[in-house]
Short mmCIF file of C-alpha atoms in Angstrom, two decimals:
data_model
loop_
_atom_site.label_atom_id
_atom_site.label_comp_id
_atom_site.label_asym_id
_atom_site.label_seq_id
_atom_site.Cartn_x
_atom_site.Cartn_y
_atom_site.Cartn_z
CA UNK X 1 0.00 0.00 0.00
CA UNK X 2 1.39 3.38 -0.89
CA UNK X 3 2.20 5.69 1.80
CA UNK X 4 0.74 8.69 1.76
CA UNK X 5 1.81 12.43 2.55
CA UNK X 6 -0.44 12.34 6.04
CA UNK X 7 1.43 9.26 7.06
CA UNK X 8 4.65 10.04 6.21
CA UNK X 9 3.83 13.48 8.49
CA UNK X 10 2.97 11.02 11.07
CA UNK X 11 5.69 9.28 11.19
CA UNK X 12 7.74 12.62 11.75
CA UNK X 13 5.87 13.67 14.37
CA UNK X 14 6.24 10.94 16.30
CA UNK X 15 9.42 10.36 16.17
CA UNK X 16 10.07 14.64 17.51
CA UNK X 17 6.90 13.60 20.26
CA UNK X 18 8.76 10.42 21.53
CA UNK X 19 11.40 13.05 23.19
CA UNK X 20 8.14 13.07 25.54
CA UNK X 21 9.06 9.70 27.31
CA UNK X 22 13.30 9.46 27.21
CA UNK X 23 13.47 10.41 30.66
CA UNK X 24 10.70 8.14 31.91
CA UNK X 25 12.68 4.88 30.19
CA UNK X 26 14.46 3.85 33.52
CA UNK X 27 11.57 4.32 35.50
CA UNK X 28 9.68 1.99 33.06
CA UNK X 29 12.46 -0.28 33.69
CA UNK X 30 12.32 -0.22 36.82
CA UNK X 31 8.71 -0.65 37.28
CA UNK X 32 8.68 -3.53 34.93
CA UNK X 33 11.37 -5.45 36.85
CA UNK X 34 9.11 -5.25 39.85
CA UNK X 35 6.53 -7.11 38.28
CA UNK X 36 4.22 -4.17 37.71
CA UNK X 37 2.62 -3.78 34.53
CA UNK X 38 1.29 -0.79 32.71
CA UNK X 39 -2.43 -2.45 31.34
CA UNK X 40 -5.68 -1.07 32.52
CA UNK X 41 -7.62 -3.25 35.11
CA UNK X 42 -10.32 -3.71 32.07
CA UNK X 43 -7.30 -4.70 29.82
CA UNK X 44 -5.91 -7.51 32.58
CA UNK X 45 -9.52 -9.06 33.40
CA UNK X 46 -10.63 -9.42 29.68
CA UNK X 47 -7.28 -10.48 28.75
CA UNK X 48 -6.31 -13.17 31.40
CA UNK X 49 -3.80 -15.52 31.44
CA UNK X 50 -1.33 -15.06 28.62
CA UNK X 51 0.49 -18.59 28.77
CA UNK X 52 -0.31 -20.45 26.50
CA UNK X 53 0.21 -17.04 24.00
CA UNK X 54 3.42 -17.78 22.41
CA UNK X 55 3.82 -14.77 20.35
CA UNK X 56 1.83 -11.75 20.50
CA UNK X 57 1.79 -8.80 18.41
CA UNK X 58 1.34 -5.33 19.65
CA UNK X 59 0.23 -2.56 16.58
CA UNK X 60 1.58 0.57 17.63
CA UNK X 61 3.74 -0.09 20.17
CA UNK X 62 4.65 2.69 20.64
CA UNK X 63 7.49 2.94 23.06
CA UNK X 64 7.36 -0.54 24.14
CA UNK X 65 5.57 -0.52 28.10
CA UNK X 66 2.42 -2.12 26.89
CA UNK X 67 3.79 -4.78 24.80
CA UNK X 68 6.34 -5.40 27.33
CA UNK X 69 4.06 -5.62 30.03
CA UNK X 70 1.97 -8.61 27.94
CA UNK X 71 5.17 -10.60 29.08
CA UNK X 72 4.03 -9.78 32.52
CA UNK X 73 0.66 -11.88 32.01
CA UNK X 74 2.17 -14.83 30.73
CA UNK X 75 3.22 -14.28 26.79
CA UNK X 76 6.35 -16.21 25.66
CA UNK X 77 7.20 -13.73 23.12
CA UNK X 78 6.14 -10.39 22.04
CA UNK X 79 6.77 -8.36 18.95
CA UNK X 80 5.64 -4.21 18.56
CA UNK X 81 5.46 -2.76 15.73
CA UNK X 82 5.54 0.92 15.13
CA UNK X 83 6.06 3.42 12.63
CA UNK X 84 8.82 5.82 14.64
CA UNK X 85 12.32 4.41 14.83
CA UNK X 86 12.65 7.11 17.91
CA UNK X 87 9.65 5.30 20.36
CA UNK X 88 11.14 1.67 18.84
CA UNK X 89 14.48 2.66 20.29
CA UNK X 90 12.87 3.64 23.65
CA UNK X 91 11.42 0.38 23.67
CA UNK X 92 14.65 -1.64 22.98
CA UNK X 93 16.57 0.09 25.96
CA UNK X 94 14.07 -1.27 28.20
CA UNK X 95 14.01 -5.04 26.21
CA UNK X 96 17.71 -5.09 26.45
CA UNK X 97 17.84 -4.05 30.28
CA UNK X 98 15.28 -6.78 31.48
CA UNK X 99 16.76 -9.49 28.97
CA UNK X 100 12.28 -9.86 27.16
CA UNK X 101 11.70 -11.97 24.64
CA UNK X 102 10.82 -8.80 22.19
CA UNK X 103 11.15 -8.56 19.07
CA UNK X 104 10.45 -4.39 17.11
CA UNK X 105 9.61 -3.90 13.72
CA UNK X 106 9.74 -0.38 12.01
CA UNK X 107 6.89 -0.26 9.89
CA UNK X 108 3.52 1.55 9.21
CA UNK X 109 0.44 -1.06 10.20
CA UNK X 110 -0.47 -1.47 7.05
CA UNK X 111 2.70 -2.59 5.47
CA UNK X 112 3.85 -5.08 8.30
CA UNK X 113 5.88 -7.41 7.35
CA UNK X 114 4.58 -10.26 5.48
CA UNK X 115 7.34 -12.60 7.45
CA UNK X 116 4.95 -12.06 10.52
CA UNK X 117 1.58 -13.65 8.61
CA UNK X 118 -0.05 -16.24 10.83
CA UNK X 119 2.74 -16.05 13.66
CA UNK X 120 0.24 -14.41 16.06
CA UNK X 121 -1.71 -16.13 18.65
CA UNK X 122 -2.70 -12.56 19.93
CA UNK X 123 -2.56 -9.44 18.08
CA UNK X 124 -2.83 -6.57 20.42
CA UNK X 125 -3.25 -2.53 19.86
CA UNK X 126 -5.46 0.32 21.35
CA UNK X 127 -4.71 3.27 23.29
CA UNK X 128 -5.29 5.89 21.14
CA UNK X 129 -4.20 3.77 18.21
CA UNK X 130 -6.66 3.75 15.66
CA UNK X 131 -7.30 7.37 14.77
CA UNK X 132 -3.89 7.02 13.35
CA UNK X 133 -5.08 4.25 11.01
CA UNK X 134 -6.34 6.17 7.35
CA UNK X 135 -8.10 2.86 5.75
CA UNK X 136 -9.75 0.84 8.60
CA UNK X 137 -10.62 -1.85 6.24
CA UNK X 138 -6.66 -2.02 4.87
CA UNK X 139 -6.07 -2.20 8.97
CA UNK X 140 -8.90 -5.29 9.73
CA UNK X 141 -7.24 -7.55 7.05
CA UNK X 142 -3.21 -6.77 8.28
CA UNK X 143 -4.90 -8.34 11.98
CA UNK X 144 -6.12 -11.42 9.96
CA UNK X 145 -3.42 -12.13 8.23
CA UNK X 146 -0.97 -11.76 10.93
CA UNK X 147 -2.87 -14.10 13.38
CA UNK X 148 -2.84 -17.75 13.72
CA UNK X 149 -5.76 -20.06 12.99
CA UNK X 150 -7.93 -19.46 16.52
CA UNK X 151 -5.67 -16.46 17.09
CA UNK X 152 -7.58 -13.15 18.71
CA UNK X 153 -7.54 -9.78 18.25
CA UNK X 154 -7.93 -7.50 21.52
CA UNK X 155 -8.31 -3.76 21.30
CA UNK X 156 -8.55 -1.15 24.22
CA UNK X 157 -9.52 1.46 22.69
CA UNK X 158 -10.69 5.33 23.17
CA UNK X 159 -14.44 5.27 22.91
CA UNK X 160 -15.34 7.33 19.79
CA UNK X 161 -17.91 9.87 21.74
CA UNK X 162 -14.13 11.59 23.11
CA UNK X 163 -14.13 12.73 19.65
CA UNK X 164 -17.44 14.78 20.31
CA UNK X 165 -16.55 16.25 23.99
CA UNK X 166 -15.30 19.53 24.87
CA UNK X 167 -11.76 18.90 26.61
CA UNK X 168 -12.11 21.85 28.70
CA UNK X 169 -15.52 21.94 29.72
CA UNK X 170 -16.29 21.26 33.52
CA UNK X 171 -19.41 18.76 32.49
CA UNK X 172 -19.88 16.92 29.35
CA UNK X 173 -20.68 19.16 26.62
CA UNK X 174 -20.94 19.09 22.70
CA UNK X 175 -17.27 20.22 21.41
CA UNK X 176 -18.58 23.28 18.82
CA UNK X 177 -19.03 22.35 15.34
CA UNK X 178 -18.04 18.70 15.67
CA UNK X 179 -20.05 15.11 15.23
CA UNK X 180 -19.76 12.11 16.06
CA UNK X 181 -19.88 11.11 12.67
CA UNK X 182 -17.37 13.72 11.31
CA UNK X 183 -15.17 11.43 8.39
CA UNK X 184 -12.73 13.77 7.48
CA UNK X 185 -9.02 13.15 8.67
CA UNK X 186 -8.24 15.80 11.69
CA UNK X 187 -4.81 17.50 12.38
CA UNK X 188 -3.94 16.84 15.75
CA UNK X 189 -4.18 19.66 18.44
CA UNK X 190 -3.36 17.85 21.58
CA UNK X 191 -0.95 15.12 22.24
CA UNK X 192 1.15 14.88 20.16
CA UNK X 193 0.78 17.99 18.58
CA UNK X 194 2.10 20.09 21.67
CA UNK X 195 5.19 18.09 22.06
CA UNK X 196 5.69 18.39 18.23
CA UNK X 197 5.44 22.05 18.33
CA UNK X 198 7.97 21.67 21.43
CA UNK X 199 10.77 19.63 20.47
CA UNK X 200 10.81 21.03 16.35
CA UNK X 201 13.81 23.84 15.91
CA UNK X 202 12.32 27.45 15.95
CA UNK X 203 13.19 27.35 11.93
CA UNK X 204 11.25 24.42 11.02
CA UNK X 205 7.81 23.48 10.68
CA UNK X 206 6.15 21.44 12.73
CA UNK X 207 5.14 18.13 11.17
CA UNK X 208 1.20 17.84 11.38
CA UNK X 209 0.03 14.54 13.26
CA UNK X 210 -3.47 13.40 11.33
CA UNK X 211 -6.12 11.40 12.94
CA UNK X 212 -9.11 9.66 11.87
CA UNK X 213 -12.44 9.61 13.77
CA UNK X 214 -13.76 6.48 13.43
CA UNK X 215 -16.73 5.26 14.68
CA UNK X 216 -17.68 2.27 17.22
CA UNK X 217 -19.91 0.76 14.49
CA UNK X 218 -17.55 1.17 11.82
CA UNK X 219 -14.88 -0.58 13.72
CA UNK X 220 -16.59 -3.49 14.35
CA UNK X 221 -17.59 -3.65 10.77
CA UNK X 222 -14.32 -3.59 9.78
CA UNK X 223 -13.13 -6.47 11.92
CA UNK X 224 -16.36 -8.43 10.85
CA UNK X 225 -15.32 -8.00 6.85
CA UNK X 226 -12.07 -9.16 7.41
CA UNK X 227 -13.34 -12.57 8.44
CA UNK X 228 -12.50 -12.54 12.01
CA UNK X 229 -15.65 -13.25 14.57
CA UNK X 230 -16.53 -10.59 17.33
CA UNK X 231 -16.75 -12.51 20.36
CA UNK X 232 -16.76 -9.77 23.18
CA UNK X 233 -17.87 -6.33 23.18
CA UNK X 234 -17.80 -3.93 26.35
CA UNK X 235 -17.86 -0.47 26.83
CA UNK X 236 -16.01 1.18 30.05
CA UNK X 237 -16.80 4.48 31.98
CA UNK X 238 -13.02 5.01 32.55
CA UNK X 239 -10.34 6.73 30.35
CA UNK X 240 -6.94 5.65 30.10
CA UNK X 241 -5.38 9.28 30.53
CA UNK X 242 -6.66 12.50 32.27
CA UNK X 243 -8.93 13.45 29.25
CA UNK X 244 -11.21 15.90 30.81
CA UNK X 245 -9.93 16.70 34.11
CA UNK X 246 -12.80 19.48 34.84
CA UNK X 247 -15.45 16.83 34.79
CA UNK X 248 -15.79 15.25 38.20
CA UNK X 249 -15.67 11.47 38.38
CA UNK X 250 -19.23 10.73 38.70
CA UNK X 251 -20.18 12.22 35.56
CA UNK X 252 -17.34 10.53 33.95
CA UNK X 253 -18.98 7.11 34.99
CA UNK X 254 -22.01 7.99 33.77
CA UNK X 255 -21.25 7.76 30.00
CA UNK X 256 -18.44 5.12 27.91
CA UNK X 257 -14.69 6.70 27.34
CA UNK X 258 -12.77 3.25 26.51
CA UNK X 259 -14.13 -0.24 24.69
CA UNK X 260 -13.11 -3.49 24.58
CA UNK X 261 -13.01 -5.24 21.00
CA UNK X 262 -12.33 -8.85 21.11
CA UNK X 263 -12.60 -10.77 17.91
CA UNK X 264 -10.62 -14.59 17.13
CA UNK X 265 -9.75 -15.73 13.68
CA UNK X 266 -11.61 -19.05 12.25
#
């Protein structure tokens, strides 16, 4: 698949926004050689025991915690896959110091490697992952072909109503002119956009980070057309980050922020 202009701007701004985490690689370390992993509670009770996973995947690894902590629950091997060679580099410092059975790939999602086909027993991604993805469809069929006969998908994902939300409002309200069904790609205006901005010399440009809103129903779809079968479904009243920090916690729990997606391979 040809890479486009908006990816290619991606992958640029990822690698200036992984500056973000260098200094918090030995504390990852060290919190990973304690036995303490970095998964949501939702993520470890829908996931459960990982031993008899012998490879997993992780899409968008990102700088390696999450994929590292799927060794944590049992996985014999793991193997991220990202598209910046700064956040893969992150994540091989902290492979290297615990001795992991990790393997990282530099590649965009939709070009992994085809010497990973059917090596998967567990593809894993989420996390603010798939707004980066531009063809969902393209993204469905790299999962099936990368997993095993019987292998699963599981995705943690960002519910797609954040999309719709005011950031800074003190109670959920309608962000102005946006829907829940907006299609077009979005430049980035957040994370990583502000570290962009940050770490780019004063004579440069920032790089533009472009996401895609997808929605819940247009996820599943895609997963469903690639042939894989939706076995779980759940949506969760937490957030993985401090999204809105003016809304108190009880109205957060009163609406969905994450999902779980888990689909298996026939």
């Amino acid at each position: 698949m040809v890479r486009t202009d908006r990816i290619a701007s991606n992958e640029a701004a990822w690698d200036r926004a992984a500056q973000t985490y260098a200094d918090e690689v030995e504390r990852d370390i060290a919190a990973l050689q304690a036995g303490q992993a970095s998964l949501m509670p939702e993520e470890v009770r829908l996931l459960g025991d990982l031993s008899d996973v012998e490879q997993a995947i992780h899409l968008q690894c990102s700088h390696g915690l999450d994929a590292l902590s799927l060794l944590q629950l049992g996985a014999q091997r793991v193997v991220g896959v990202d598209i910046s060679r700064e956040m893969l580099a992150q994540a091989q410092r902290k492979a290297a110091a615990l001795g992991a059975n990790a393997e990282w790939v530099h590649s965009a999602v939709l070009t992994a490697p085809e010497a990973l086909n059917g090596t998967a027993d567990l593809v894993y991604t989420g996390k603010g992952a798939l707004p980066w993805m531009n063809n969902l469809e393209a993204w469905a069929e790299v999962v099936a072909r990368l997993l095993k006969p019987s292998g699963r998908l599981f995705v943690y994902e960002g519910h797609p109503l954040t999309w719709v939300w005011n950031e800074d409002a003190p109670t959920h309200r309608l962000r102005e002119g946006r829907s829940y069904f907006d299609a077009d790609a979005q430049a980035n205006t957040g994370f990583p956009a502000a570290a962009v901005e940050r770490y780019t010399p004063e004579d440069e440009a920032p790089p533009a980070a472009w996401e895609w809103p997808w929605t819940l129903g247009q996820v599943v779809t895609a997963v469903a057309h690639a042939g894989l079968r939706v076995e779980h479904l759940e949506e969760h009243p937490v957030h993985f980050w401090d999204h809105f920090p003016g809304i108190p916690a009880a109205d957060m729990q009163r609406l969905p922020h994450t999902y779980t997606l888990i689909a298996r391979k026939a």
